mmCIF file of C-alpha atoms in Angstrom:
data_model
loop_
_atom_site.group_PDB
_atom_site.id
_atom_site.type_symbol
_atom_site.label_atom_id
_atom_site.label_comp_id
_atom_site.label_asym_id
_atom_site.label_seq_id
_atom_site.Cartn_x
_atom_site.Cartn_y
_atom_site.Cartn_z
ATOM 1 C CA ALA A 4 9.672 -22.282 -17.764
ATOM 2 C CA LEU A 5 8.374 -19.143 -16.265
ATOM 3 C CA ARG A 6 9.212 -17.172 -19.640
ATOM 4 C CA ALA A 7 7.640 -19.874 -21.429
ATOM 5 C CA ALA A 8 4.625 -20.039 -19.938
ATOM 6 C CA LEU A 9 4.326 -16.188 -20.371
ATOM 7 C CA ALA A 10 5.079 -16.732 -23.753
ATOM 8 C CA ALA A 11 2.445 -19.369 -24.452
ATOM 9 C CA ALA A 12 -0.314 -16.750 -22.598
ATOM 10 C CA GLU A 13 0.573 -14.202 -24.123
ATOM 11 C CA LEU A 14 1.231 -11.509 -21.299
ATOM 12 C CA PRO A 15 3.405 -9.828 -20.665
ATOM 13 C CA PRO A 16 4.986 -9.351 -17.021
ATOM 14 C CA GLU A 17 3.346 -6.458 -15.706
ATOM 15 C CA ALA A 18 -0.152 -8.198 -16.365
ATOM 16 C CA ILE A 19 0.875 -10.672 -13.449
ATOM 17 C CA ASP A 20 -1.104 -9.619 -10.178
ATOM 18 C CA TYR A 21 -0.329 -12.836 -7.928
ATOM 19 C CA VAL A 22 2.715 -15.259 -7.487
ATOM 20 C CA ASN A 23 2.101 -18.650 -5.715
ATOM 21 C CA ALA A 24 5.738 -19.321 -5.356
ATOM 22 C CA HIS A 25 7.316 -23.273 -5.256
ATOM 23 C CA GLY A 26 8.643 -21.560 -1.978
ATOM 24 C CA THR A 27 10.084 -24.755 -0.276
ATOM 25 C CA GLY A 28 11.346 -23.078 2.511
ATOM 26 C CA THR A 29 14.853 -23.906 2.078
ATOM 27 C CA PRO A 30 17.353 -20.851 1.606
ATOM 28 C CA GLN A 31 18.962 -22.099 -1.366
ATOM 29 C CA ASN A 32 15.783 -22.801 -3.081
ATOM 30 C CA ASP A 33 13.836 -19.932 -2.047
ATOM 31 C CA ALA A 34 16.550 -17.547 -3.099
ATOM 32 C CA MET A 35 16.476 -19.293 -6.959
ATOM 33 C CA GLU A 36 13.016 -19.014 -7.265
ATOM 34 C CA VAL A 37 13.290 -15.152 -6.229
ATOM 35 C CA GLY A 38 16.378 -14.652 -8.378
ATOM 36 C CA VAL A 39 14.462 -15.822 -11.044
ATOM 37 C CA LEU A 40 11.383 -13.682 -10.745
ATOM 38 C CA ARG A 41 13.697 -11.129 -10.254
ATOM 39 C CA ALA A 42 14.934 -11.707 -14.021
ATOM 40 C CA VAL A 43 11.273 -12.021 -15.596
ATOM 41 C CA LEU A 44 9.250 -9.748 -13.951
ATOM 42 C CA GLY A 45 11.663 -7.168 -13.079
ATOM 43 C CA PRO A 46 10.812 -4.031 -11.279
ATOM 44 C CA ARG A 47 7.029 -5.277 -11.521
ATOM 45 C CA LEU A 48 8.011 -8.178 -8.978
ATOM 46 C CA ALA A 49 8.410 -5.339 -5.861
ATOM 47 C CA ARG A 50 4.730 -5.145 -6.476
ATOM 48 C CA VAL A 51 3.026 -8.555 -7.244
ATOM 49 C CA PRO A 52 1.836 -10.589 -3.982
ATOM 50 C CA LEU A 53 3.682 -13.259 -3.633
ATOM 51 C CA SER A 54 2.849 -16.093 -1.320
ATOM 52 C CA ALA A 55 3.851 -20.188 -0.684
ATOM 53 C CA THR A 56 1.142 -22.912 -0.277
ATOM 54 C CA LYS A 57 3.305 -25.017 0.951
ATOM 55 C CA SER A 58 3.731 -23.223 4.200
ATOM 56 C CA GLN A 59 -0.503 -24.211 5.099
ATOM 57 C CA LEU A 60 0.250 -27.884 3.214
ATOM 58 C CA GLY A 61 3.317 -28.891 3.278
ATOM 59 C CA HIS A 62 5.461 -30.690 0.987
ATOM 60 C CA CYS A 63 2.565 -32.756 -1.254
ATOM 61 C CA LEU A 64 5.304 -33.909 -3.611
ATOM 62 C CA GLY A 65 4.331 -35.433 -6.385
ATOM 63 C CA ALA A 66 0.547 -33.907 -6.387
ATOM 64 C CA ALA A 67 2.042 -30.203 -4.952
ATOM 65 C CA GLY A 68 1.947 -28.654 -8.492
ATOM 66 C CA ALA A 69 -1.839 -29.629 -8.790
ATOM 67 C CA ILE A 70 -2.990 -28.527 -5.571
ATOM 68 C CA GLU A 71 -0.561 -25.459 -5.768
ATOM 69 C CA ALA A 72 -2.695 -24.487 -9.282
ATOM 70 C CA ALA A 73 -6.014 -25.667 -7.535
ATOM 71 C CA VAL A 74 -4.631 -22.933 -4.873
ATOM 72 C CA THR A 75 -4.287 -20.423 -6.936
ATOM 73 C CA VAL A 76 -7.615 -20.925 -8.955
ATOM 74 C CA LEU A 77 -9.521 -20.307 -6.220
ATOM 75 C CA ALA A 78 -7.321 -17.004 -4.661
ATOM 76 C CA LEU A 79 -8.087 -15.837 -8.734
ATOM 77 C CA ASP A 80 -11.376 -16.858 -8.204
ATOM 78 C CA GLU A 81 -12.536 -15.466 -4.722
ATOM 79 C CA GLY A 82 -9.994 -12.504 -4.936
ATOM 80 C CA ILE A 83 -7.889 -13.527 -2.361
ATOM 81 C CA VAL A 84 -4.205 -13.769 -1.390
ATOM 82 C CA PRO A 85 -3.568 -16.619 0.733
ATOM 83 C CA PRO A 86 -0.763 -15.964 3.760
ATOM 84 C CA THR A 87 2.170 -17.564 3.501
ATOM 85 C CA VAL A 88 1.991 -19.216 7.022
ATOM 86 C CA GLY A 89 5.120 -18.953 9.916
ATOM 87 C CA LEU A 90 6.895 -16.003 7.488
ATOM 88 C CA ARG A 91 8.389 -14.222 10.656
ATOM 89 C CA ALA A 92 11.874 -12.928 9.419
ATOM 90 C CA PRO A 93 12.155 -13.107 5.605
ATOM 91 C CA ASP A 94 15.681 -12.930 4.139
ATOM 92 C CA PRO A 95 16.781 -8.959 3.796
ATOM 93 C CA ALA A 96 17.718 -9.447 0.667
ATOM 94 C CA TRP A 97 13.893 -9.268 0.329
ATOM 95 C CA ALA A 98 12.808 -6.430 1.763
ATOM 96 C CA ASP A 99 11.493 -4.733 -1.896
ATOM 97 C CA LEU A 100 9.237 -8.145 -2.201
ATOM 98 C CA ASP A 101 5.050 -7.790 -1.420
ATOM 99 C CA LEU A 102 5.528 -11.119 1.128
ATOM 100 C CA VAL A 103 2.031 -11.928 2.101
ATOM 101 C CA CYS A 104 1.797 -12.838 5.790
ATOM 102 C CA THR A 105 -0.807 -14.007 7.960
ATOM 103 C CA PRO A 106 -3.245 -13.375 7.230
ATOM 104 C CA GLY A 107 -3.518 -13.315 3.964
ATOM 105 C CA ARG A 108 -5.598 -10.419 2.037
ATOM 106 C CA ARG A 109 -8.238 -9.344 -0.705
ATOM 107 C CA ALA A 110 -6.536 -8.040 -3.742
ATOM 108 C CA PRO A 111 -8.096 -7.562 -7.376
ATOM 109 C CA LEU A 112 -6.476 -10.367 -9.383
ATOM 110 C CA GLY A 113 -6.800 -11.213 -13.080
ATOM 111 C CA ALA A 114 -3.416 -13.441 -13.824
ATOM 112 C CA ALA A 115 -1.265 -15.193 -11.397
ATOM 113 C CA LEU A 116 1.843 -17.236 -11.992
ATOM 114 C CA THR A 117 2.504 -20.747 -9.821
ATOM 115 C CA SER A 118 5.536 -22.709 -10.358
ATOM 116 C CA SER A 119 6.588 -26.454 -9.525
ATOM 117 C CA TYR A 120 10.429 -27.266 -9.694
ATOM 118 C CA GLY A 121 11.592 -30.904 -9.424
ATOM 119 C CA PHE A 122 15.044 -32.684 -9.146
ATOM 120 C CA GLY A 123 17.103 -32.728 -12.297
ATOM 121 C CA GLY A 124 15.372 -30.019 -14.000
ATOM 122 C CA HIS A 125 11.753 -30.988 -14.186
ATOM 123 C CA ASN A 126 10.096 -27.764 -13.795
ATOM 124 C CA VAL A 127 6.836 -26.094 -14.638
ATOM 125 C CA THR A 128 5.428 -22.711 -14.244
ATOM 126 C CA LEU A 129 1.413 -21.841 -15.024
ATOM 127 C CA VAL A 130 -0.007 -18.648 -15.847
ATOM 128 C CA LEU A 131 -3.741 -18.695 -14.881
ATOM 129 C CA GLY A 132 -5.970 -16.116 -15.300
ATOM 130 C CA ARG A 133 -9.804 -15.203 -13.831
ATOM 131 C CA ALA A 134 -12.494 -16.129 -15.945
ATOM 132 C CA GLU A 135 -14.184 -13.898 -18.335
ATOM 133 C CA GLY A 136 -17.511 -12.374 -16.652
ATOM 134 C CA ARG A 137 -16.052 -13.239 -12.972
#
C-alpha cells in the first residue's frame, strides 16, 4: 500500500516529511509497520518525524483511517507534528528513528504519509501534501 501510494502521488520517498503511523502500540503490529517503513523509505526514515495519533484518541476502529487522515492534514496545514502521547521507552531497535514524543513540535511539512492496517489484509496508505500557496 505504501509503495502504491507514493507511486500514485508521483513522489519519491525523499519527499516525505512526516509519517502518521498506524501505531496500535502492540509489539508485533508496530514492528511490522516499522519494517515496512524501513523497506520503502530506506535511510530517509531516520530523518522523518514519526508519531501515532492513536496514542491521543485510542483506536477508533472503522473511523480511525479518516480521523488520522484529518489529523495529518491539520499537521501539514499548521506545520506541527503531533506527539505520540505516553511513549516513554521505545524499542531499542528503533533508536535511529525520529519518534516524536510529548510535546509535539513545529516542522516544515510538505508531504506526509498516513497508514491504516486492518484484519484480513485491508491496508491503505495516503500520501497527503500541503496545499499550494499555504
